[in-house]
mmCIF file of C-alpha atoms in Angstrom:
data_model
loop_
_atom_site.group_PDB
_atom_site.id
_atom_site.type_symbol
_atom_site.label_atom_id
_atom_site.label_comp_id
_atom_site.label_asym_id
_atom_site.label_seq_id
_atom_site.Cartn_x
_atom_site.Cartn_y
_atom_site.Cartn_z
ATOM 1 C CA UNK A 24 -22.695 3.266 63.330
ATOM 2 C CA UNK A 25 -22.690 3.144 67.101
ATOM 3 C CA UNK A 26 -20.772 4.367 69.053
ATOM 4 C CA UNK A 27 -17.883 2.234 70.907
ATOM 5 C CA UNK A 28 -18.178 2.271 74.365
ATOM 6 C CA UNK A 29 -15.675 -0.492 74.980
ATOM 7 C CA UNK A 30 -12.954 1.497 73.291
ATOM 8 C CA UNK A 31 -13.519 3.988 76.123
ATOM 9 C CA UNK A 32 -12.329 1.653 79.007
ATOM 10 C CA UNK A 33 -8.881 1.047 80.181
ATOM 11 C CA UNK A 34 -6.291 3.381 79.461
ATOM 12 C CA UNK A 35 -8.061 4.895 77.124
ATOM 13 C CA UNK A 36 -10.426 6.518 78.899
ATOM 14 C CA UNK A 37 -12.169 9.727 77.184
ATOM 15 C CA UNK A 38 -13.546 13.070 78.352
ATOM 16 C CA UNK A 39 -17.135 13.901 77.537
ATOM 17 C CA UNK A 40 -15.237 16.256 74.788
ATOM 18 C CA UNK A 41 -13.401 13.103 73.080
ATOM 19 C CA UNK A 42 -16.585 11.424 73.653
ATOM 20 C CA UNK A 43 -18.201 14.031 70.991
ATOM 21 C CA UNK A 44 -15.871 14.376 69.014
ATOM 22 C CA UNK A 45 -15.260 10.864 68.194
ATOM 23 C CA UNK A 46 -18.966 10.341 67.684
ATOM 24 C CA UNK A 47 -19.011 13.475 65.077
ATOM 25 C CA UNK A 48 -16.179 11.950 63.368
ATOM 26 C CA UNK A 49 -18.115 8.424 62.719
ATOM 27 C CA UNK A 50 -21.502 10.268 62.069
ATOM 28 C CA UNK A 51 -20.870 9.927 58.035
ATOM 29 C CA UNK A 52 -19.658 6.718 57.792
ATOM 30 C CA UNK A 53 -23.007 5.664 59.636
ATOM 31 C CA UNK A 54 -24.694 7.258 57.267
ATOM 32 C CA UNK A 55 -23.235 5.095 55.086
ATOM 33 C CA UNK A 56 -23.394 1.807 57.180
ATOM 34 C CA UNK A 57 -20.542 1.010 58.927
ATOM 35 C CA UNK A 58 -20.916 -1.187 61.299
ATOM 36 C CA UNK A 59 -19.389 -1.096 65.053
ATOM 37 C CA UNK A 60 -16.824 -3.186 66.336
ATOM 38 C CA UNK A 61 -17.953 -6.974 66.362
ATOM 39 C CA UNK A 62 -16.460 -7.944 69.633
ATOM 40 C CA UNK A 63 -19.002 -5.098 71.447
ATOM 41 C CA UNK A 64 -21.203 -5.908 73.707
ATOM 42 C CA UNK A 65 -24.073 -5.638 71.621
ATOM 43 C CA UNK A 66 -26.245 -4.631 74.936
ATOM 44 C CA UNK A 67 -23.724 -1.465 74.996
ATOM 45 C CA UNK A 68 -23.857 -1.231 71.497
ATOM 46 C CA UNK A 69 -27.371 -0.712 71.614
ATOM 47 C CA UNK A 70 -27.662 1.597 74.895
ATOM 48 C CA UNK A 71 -24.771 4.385 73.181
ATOM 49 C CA UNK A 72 -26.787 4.232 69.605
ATOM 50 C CA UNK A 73 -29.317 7.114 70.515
ATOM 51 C CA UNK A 74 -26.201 9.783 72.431
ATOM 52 C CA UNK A 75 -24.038 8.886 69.267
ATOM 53 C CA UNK A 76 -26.652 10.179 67.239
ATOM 54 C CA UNK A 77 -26.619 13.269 68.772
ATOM 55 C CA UNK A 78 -23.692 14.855 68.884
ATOM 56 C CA UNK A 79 -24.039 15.849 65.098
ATOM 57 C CA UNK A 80 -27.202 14.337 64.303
ATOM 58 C CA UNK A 81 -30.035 15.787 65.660
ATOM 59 C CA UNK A 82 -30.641 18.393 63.252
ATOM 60 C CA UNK A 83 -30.450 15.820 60.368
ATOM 61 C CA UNK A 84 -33.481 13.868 58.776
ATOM 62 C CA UNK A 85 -33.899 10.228 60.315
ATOM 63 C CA UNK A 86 -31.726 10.704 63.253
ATOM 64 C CA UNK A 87 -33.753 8.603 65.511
ATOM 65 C CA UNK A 88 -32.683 11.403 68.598
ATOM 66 C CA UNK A 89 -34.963 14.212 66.670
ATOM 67 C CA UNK A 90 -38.042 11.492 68.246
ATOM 68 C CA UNK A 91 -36.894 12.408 71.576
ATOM 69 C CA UNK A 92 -35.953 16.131 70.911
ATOM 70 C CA UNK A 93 -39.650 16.414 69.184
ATOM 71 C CA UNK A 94 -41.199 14.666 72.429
ATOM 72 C CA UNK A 95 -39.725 17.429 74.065
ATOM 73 C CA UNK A 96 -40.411 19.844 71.650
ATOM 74 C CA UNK A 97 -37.038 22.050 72.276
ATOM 75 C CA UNK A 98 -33.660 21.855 71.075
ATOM 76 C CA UNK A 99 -31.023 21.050 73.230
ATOM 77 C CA UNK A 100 -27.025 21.327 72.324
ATOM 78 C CA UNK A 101 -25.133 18.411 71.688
ATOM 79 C CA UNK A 102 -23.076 18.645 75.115
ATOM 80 C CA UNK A 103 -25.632 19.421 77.375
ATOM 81 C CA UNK A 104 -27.603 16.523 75.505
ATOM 82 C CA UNK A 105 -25.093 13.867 76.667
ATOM 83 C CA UNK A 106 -24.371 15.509 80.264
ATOM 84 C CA UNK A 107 -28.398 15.220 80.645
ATOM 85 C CA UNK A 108 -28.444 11.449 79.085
ATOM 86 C CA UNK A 109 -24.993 10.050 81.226
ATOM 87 C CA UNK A 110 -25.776 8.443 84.606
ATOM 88 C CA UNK A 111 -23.179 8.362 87.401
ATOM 89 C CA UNK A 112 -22.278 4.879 86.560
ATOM 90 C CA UNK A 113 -20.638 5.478 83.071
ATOM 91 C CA UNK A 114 -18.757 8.816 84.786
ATOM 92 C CA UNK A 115 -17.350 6.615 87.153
ATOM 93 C CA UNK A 116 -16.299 3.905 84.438
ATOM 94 C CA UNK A 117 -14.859 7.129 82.673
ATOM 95 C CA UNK A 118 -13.438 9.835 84.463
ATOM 96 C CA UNK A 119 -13.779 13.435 83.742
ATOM 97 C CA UNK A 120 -16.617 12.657 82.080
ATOM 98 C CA UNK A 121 -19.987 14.549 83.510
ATOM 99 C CA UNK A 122 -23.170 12.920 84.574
ATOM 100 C CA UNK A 123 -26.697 14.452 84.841
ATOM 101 C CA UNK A 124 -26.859 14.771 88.387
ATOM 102 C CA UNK A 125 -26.418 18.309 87.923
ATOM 103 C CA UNK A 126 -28.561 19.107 85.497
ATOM 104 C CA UNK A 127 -31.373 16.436 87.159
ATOM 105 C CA UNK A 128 -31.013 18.981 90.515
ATOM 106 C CA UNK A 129 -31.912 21.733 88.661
ATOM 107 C CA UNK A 130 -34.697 20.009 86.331
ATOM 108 C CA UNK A 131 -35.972 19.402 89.514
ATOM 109 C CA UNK A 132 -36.459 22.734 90.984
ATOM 110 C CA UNK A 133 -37.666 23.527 87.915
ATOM 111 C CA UNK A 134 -40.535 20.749 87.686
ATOM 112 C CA UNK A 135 -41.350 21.891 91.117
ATOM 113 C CA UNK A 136 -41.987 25.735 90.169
ATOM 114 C CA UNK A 137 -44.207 24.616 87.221
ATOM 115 C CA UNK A 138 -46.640 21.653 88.802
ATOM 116 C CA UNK A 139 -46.355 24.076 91.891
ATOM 117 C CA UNK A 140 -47.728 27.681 90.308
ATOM 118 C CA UNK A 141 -50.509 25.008 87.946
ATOM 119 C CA UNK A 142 -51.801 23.312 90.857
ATOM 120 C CA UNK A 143 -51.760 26.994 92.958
ATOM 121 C CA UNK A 144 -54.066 28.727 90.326
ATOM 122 C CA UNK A 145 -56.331 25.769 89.560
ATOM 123 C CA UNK A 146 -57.145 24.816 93.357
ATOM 124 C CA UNK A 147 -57.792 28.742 94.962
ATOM 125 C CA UNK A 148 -58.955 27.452 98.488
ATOM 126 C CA UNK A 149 -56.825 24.777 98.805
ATOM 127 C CA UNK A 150 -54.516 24.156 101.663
ATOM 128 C CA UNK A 151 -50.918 24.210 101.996
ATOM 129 C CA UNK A 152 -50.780 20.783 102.930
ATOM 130 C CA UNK A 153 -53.449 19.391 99.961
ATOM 131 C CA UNK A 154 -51.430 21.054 97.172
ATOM 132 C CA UNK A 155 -48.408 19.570 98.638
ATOM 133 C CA UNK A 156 -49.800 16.233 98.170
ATOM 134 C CA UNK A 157 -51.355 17.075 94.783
ATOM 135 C CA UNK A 158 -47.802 18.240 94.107
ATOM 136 C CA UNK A 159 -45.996 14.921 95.280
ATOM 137 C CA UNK A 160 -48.248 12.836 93.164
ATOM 138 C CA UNK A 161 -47.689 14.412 89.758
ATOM 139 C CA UNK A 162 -44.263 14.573 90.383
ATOM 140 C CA UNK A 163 -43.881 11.262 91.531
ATOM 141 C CA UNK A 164 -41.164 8.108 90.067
ATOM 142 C CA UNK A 165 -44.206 6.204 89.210
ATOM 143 C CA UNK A 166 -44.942 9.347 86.926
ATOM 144 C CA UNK A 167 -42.325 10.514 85.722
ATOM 145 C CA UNK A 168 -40.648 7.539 84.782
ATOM 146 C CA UNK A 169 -44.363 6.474 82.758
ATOM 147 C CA UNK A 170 -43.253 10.003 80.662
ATOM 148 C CA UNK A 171 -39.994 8.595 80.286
ATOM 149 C CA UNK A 172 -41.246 5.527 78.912
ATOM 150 C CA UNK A 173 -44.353 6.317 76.651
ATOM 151 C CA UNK A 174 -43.829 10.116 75.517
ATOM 152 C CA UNK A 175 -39.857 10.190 75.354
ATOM 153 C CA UNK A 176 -38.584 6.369 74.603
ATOM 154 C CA UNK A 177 -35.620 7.628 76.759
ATOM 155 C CA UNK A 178 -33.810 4.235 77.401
ATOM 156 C CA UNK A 179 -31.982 3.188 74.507
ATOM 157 C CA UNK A 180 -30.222 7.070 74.498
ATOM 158 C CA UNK A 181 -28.911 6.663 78.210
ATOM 159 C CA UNK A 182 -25.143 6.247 78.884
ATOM 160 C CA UNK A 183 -24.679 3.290 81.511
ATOM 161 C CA UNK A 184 -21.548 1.625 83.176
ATOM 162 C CA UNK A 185 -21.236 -1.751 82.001
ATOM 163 C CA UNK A 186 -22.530 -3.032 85.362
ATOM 164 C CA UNK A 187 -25.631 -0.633 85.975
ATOM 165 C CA UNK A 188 -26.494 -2.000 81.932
ATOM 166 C CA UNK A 189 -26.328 -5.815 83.090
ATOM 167 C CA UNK A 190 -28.641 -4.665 85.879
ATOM 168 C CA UNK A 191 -31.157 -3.135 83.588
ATOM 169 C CA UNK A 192 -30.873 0.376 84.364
ATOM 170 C CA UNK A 193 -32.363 1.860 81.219
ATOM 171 C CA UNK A 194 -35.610 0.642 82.553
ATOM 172 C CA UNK A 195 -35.480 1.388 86.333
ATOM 173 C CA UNK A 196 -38.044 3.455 87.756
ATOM 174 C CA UNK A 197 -35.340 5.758 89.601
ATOM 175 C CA UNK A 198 -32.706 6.549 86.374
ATOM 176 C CA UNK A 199 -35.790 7.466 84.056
ATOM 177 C CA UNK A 200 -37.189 9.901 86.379
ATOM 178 C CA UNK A 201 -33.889 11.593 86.977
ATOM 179 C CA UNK A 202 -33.392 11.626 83.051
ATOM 180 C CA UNK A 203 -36.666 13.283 82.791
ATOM 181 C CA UNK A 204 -35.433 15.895 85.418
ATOM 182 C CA UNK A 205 -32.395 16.337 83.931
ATOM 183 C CA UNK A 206 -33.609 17.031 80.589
ATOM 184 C CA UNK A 207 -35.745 19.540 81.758
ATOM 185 C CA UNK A 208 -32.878 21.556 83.510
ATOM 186 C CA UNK A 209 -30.973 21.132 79.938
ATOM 187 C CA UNK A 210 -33.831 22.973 78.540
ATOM 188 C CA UNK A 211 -33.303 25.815 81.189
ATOM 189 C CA UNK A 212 -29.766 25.815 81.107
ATOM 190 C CA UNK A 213 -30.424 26.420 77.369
ATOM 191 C CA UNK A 214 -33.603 28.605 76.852
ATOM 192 C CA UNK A 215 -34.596 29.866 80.433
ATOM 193 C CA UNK A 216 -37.635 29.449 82.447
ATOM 194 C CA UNK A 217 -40.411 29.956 79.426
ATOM 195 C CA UNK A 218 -39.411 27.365 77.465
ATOM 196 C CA UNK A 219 -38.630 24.728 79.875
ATOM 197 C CA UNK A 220 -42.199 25.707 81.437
ATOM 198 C CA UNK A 221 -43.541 25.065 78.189
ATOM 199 C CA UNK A 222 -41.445 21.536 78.281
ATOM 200 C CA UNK A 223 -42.522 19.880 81.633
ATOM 201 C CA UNK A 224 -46.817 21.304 80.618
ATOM 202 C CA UNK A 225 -46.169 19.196 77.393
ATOM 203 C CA UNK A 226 -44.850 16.089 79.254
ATOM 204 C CA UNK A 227 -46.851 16.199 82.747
ATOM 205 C CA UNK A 228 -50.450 18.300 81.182
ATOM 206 C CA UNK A 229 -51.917 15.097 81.300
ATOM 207 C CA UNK A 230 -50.887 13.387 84.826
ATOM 208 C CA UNK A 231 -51.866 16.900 86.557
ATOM 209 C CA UNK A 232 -55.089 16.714 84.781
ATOM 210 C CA UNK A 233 -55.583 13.294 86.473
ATOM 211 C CA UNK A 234 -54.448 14.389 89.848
ATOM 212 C CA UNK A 235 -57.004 17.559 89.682
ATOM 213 C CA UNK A 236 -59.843 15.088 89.040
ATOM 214 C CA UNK A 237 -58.520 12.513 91.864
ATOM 215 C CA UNK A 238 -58.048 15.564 94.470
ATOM 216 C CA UNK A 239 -55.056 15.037 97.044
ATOM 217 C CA UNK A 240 -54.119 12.347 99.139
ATOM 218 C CA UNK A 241 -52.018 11.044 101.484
ATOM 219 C CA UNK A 242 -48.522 9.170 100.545
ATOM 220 C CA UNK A 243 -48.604 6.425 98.920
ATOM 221 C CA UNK A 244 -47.799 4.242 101.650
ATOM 222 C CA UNK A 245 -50.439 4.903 103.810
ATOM 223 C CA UNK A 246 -52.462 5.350 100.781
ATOM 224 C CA UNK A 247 -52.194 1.990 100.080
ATOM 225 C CA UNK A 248 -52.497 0.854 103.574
ATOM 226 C CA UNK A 249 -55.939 2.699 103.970
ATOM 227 C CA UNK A 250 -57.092 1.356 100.643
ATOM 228 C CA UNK A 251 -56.122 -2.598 101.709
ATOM 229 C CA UNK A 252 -58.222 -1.955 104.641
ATOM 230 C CA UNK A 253 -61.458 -0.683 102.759
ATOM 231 C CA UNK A 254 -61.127 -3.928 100.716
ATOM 232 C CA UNK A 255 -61.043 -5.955 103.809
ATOM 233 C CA UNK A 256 -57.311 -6.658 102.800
ATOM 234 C CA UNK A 257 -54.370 -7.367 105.760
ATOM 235 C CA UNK A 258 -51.527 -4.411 105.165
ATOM 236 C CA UNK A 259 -49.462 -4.741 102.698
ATOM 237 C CA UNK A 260 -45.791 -5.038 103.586
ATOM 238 C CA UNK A 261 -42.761 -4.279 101.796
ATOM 239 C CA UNK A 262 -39.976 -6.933 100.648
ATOM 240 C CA UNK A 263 -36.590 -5.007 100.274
ATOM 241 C CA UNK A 264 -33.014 -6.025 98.597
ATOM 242 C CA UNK A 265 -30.162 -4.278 97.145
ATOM 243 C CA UNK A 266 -28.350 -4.322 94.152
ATOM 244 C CA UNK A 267 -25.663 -2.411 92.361
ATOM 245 C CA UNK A 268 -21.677 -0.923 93.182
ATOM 246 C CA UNK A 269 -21.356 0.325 96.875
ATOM 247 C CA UNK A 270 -21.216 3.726 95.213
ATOM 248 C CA UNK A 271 -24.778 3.700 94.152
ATOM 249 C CA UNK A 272 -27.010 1.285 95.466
ATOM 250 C CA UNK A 273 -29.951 0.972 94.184
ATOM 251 C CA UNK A 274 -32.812 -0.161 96.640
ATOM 252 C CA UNK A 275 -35.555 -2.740 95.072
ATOM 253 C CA UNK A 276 -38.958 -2.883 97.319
ATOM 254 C CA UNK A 277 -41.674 -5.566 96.917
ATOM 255 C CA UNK A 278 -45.280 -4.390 98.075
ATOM 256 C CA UNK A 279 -47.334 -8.004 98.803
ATOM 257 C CA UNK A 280 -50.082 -9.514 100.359
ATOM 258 C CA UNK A 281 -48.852 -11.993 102.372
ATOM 259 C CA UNK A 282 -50.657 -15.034 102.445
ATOM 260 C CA UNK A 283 -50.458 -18.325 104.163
ATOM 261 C CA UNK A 284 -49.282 -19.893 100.554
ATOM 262 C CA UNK A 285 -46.896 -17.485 99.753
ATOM 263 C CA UNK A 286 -46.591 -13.536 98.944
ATOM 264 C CA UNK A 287 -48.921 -11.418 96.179
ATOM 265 C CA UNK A 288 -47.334 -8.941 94.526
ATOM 266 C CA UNK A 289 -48.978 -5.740 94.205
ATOM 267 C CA UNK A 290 -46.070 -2.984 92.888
ATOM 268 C CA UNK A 291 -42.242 -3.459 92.349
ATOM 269 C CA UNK A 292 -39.928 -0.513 92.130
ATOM 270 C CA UNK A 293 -36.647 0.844 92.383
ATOM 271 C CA UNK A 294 -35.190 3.733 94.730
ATOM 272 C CA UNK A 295 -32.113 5.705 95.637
ATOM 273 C CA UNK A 296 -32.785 5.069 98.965
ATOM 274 C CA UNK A 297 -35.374 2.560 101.344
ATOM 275 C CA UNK A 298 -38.000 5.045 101.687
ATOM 276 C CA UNK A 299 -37.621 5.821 97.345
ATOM 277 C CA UNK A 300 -38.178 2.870 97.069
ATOM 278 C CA UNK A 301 -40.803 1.693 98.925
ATOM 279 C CA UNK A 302 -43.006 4.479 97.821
ATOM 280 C CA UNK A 303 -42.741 4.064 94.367
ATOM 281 C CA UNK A 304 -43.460 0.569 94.884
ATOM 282 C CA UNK A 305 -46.881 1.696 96.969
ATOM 283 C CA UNK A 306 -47.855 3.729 94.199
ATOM 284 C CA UNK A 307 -47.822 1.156 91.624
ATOM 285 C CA UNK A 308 -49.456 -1.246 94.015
ATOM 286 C CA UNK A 309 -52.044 1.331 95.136
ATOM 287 C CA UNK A 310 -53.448 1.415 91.148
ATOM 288 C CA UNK A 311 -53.517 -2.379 91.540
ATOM 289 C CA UNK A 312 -55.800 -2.473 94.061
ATOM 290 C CA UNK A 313 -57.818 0.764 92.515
ATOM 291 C CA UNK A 314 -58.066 -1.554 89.434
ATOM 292 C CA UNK A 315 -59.040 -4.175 91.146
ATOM 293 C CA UNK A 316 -61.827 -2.357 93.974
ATOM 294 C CA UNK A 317 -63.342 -0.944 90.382
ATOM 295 C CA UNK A 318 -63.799 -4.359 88.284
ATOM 296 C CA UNK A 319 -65.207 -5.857 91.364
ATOM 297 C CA UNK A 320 -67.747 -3.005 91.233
ATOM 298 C CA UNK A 321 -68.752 -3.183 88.156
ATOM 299 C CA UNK A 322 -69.214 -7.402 88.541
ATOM 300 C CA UNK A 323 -70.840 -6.620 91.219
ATOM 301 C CA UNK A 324 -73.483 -4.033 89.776
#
């Protein structure tokens, strides 16, 4: 059974305790397949399914939430669990109830320490400024919200509001990287530094290892500016809208190639903020064009 988001709106608006202990309370009779209220959204139905599970269900065999607890490879309590998997947007649909914005401040800190002290002790004579960029690149939205995607299967646990869900938000850029973050400062809040050092080497080994071999750069903007112009390619230039309630816009950049019959995209990506966005958007479009510079070379050989 999933869990009824629609039964949360209104006056009957829950705390992140009622929210638990209403989903505790239907954990049998899913068990036993009950089925959620028809009427539901099924969109909502289907975002709620994973945080339902895991207010009780976690530690049982088949709850699909041990997948992302074992991605992890930690435990995290059932309350921190939900705080970590709640964006802003529900919280504000449902007051009293906490988000992860908390939790992704301190996951971030956290992330910083650990790619920070890794790329310190592998690169010895590198500068201040060249680990910094290391750094920014295995740390980046374009990465971490790849981890979110293809090691964790994050989106269908994330609590929206009913308008950031019609949006798509369980597959933007900016929310999975913040869940990511936010997960990780669960796993401090609940174990302490070793173990949530242990958490972000299991879900970002393999994008450092990438960014030792690559060696630093400079941001993805101008990355992608300098790469257009070794391909004999005009700069590329950034399209920009905005969606989303006035209390948390989300920022949408377009990196193209304009031509005389119309724009080429390159990356797409969504931000916090202009500059978010845009980056994220270079750094997707930057491995287009690396993808692109390397089949041409091999063609060409």
């Amino acid at each position: 059974m999933r869990y009824n988001v629609e039964n949360m709106s209104g006056n009957n608006t829950k705390d992140q305790n009622g929210v638990k202990n209403d989903i505790s309370g239907v954990q049998n009779d899913d068990q036993h397949g009950a089925c959620t209220n028809p009427n539901q959204p099924q969109d909502a139905r289907t975002s709620s399914i994973g945080v339902a599970r895991t207010q009780d269900g976690h530690t049982q065999n088949g709850d699909p939430t041990q997948e992302l607890l074992r991605a992890l490879g930690t435990t995290i309590s059932p309350d921190l669990l939900v705080e970590a998997l709640t964006h802003r947007s529900f919280s504000h649909e449902h007051p009293g109830t906490k988000n992860y914005e908390r939790l992704e401040f301190l996951g971030d800190a956290v992330l910083e320490l650990v790619s920070t002290e890794t790329l310190f002790s592998a690169h010895p004579d590198m500068t201040e400024g060249q680990l910094a960029k290391l750094r920014a690149k295995a740390v980046s939205e374009w990465a971490l919200s790849a981890v979110a995607r293809d090691k964790l299967h994050v989106g269908p646990y994330i609590l929206l509001g009913h308008g950031e869900m019609e949006h798509g938000g369980a597959q933007k850029d900016s929310i999975l990287c913040d869940i990511v973050e936010a997960l990780i400062g669960a796993t401090f809040v609940e174990h302490g530094i070793d173990e949530a050092r242990a958490v972000v080497h299991r879900l970002i080994d393999d994008t450092l290892a990438e960014v030792l071999t690559e060696g630093p750069a400079l941001d993805w903007k101008t990355s992608l500016t300098v790469l257009a112009h070794e391909m004999g390619l005009d700069e590329p230039q950034y399209r920009m809208s905005v969606s989303g309630p006035d209390y948390a816009p989300v920022f949408r950049a377009r990196a193209v190639l304009a031509h005389e019959n119309g724009d080429e995209l390159l990356g797409e990506a969504d931000g916090s903020s202009k500059r978010k966005a845009q980056l994220a958007a270079a750094d997707k479009a930057w491995h287009v064009l690396d993808r692109r510079r390397k089949s041409s070379g091999e063609s060409g050989n």
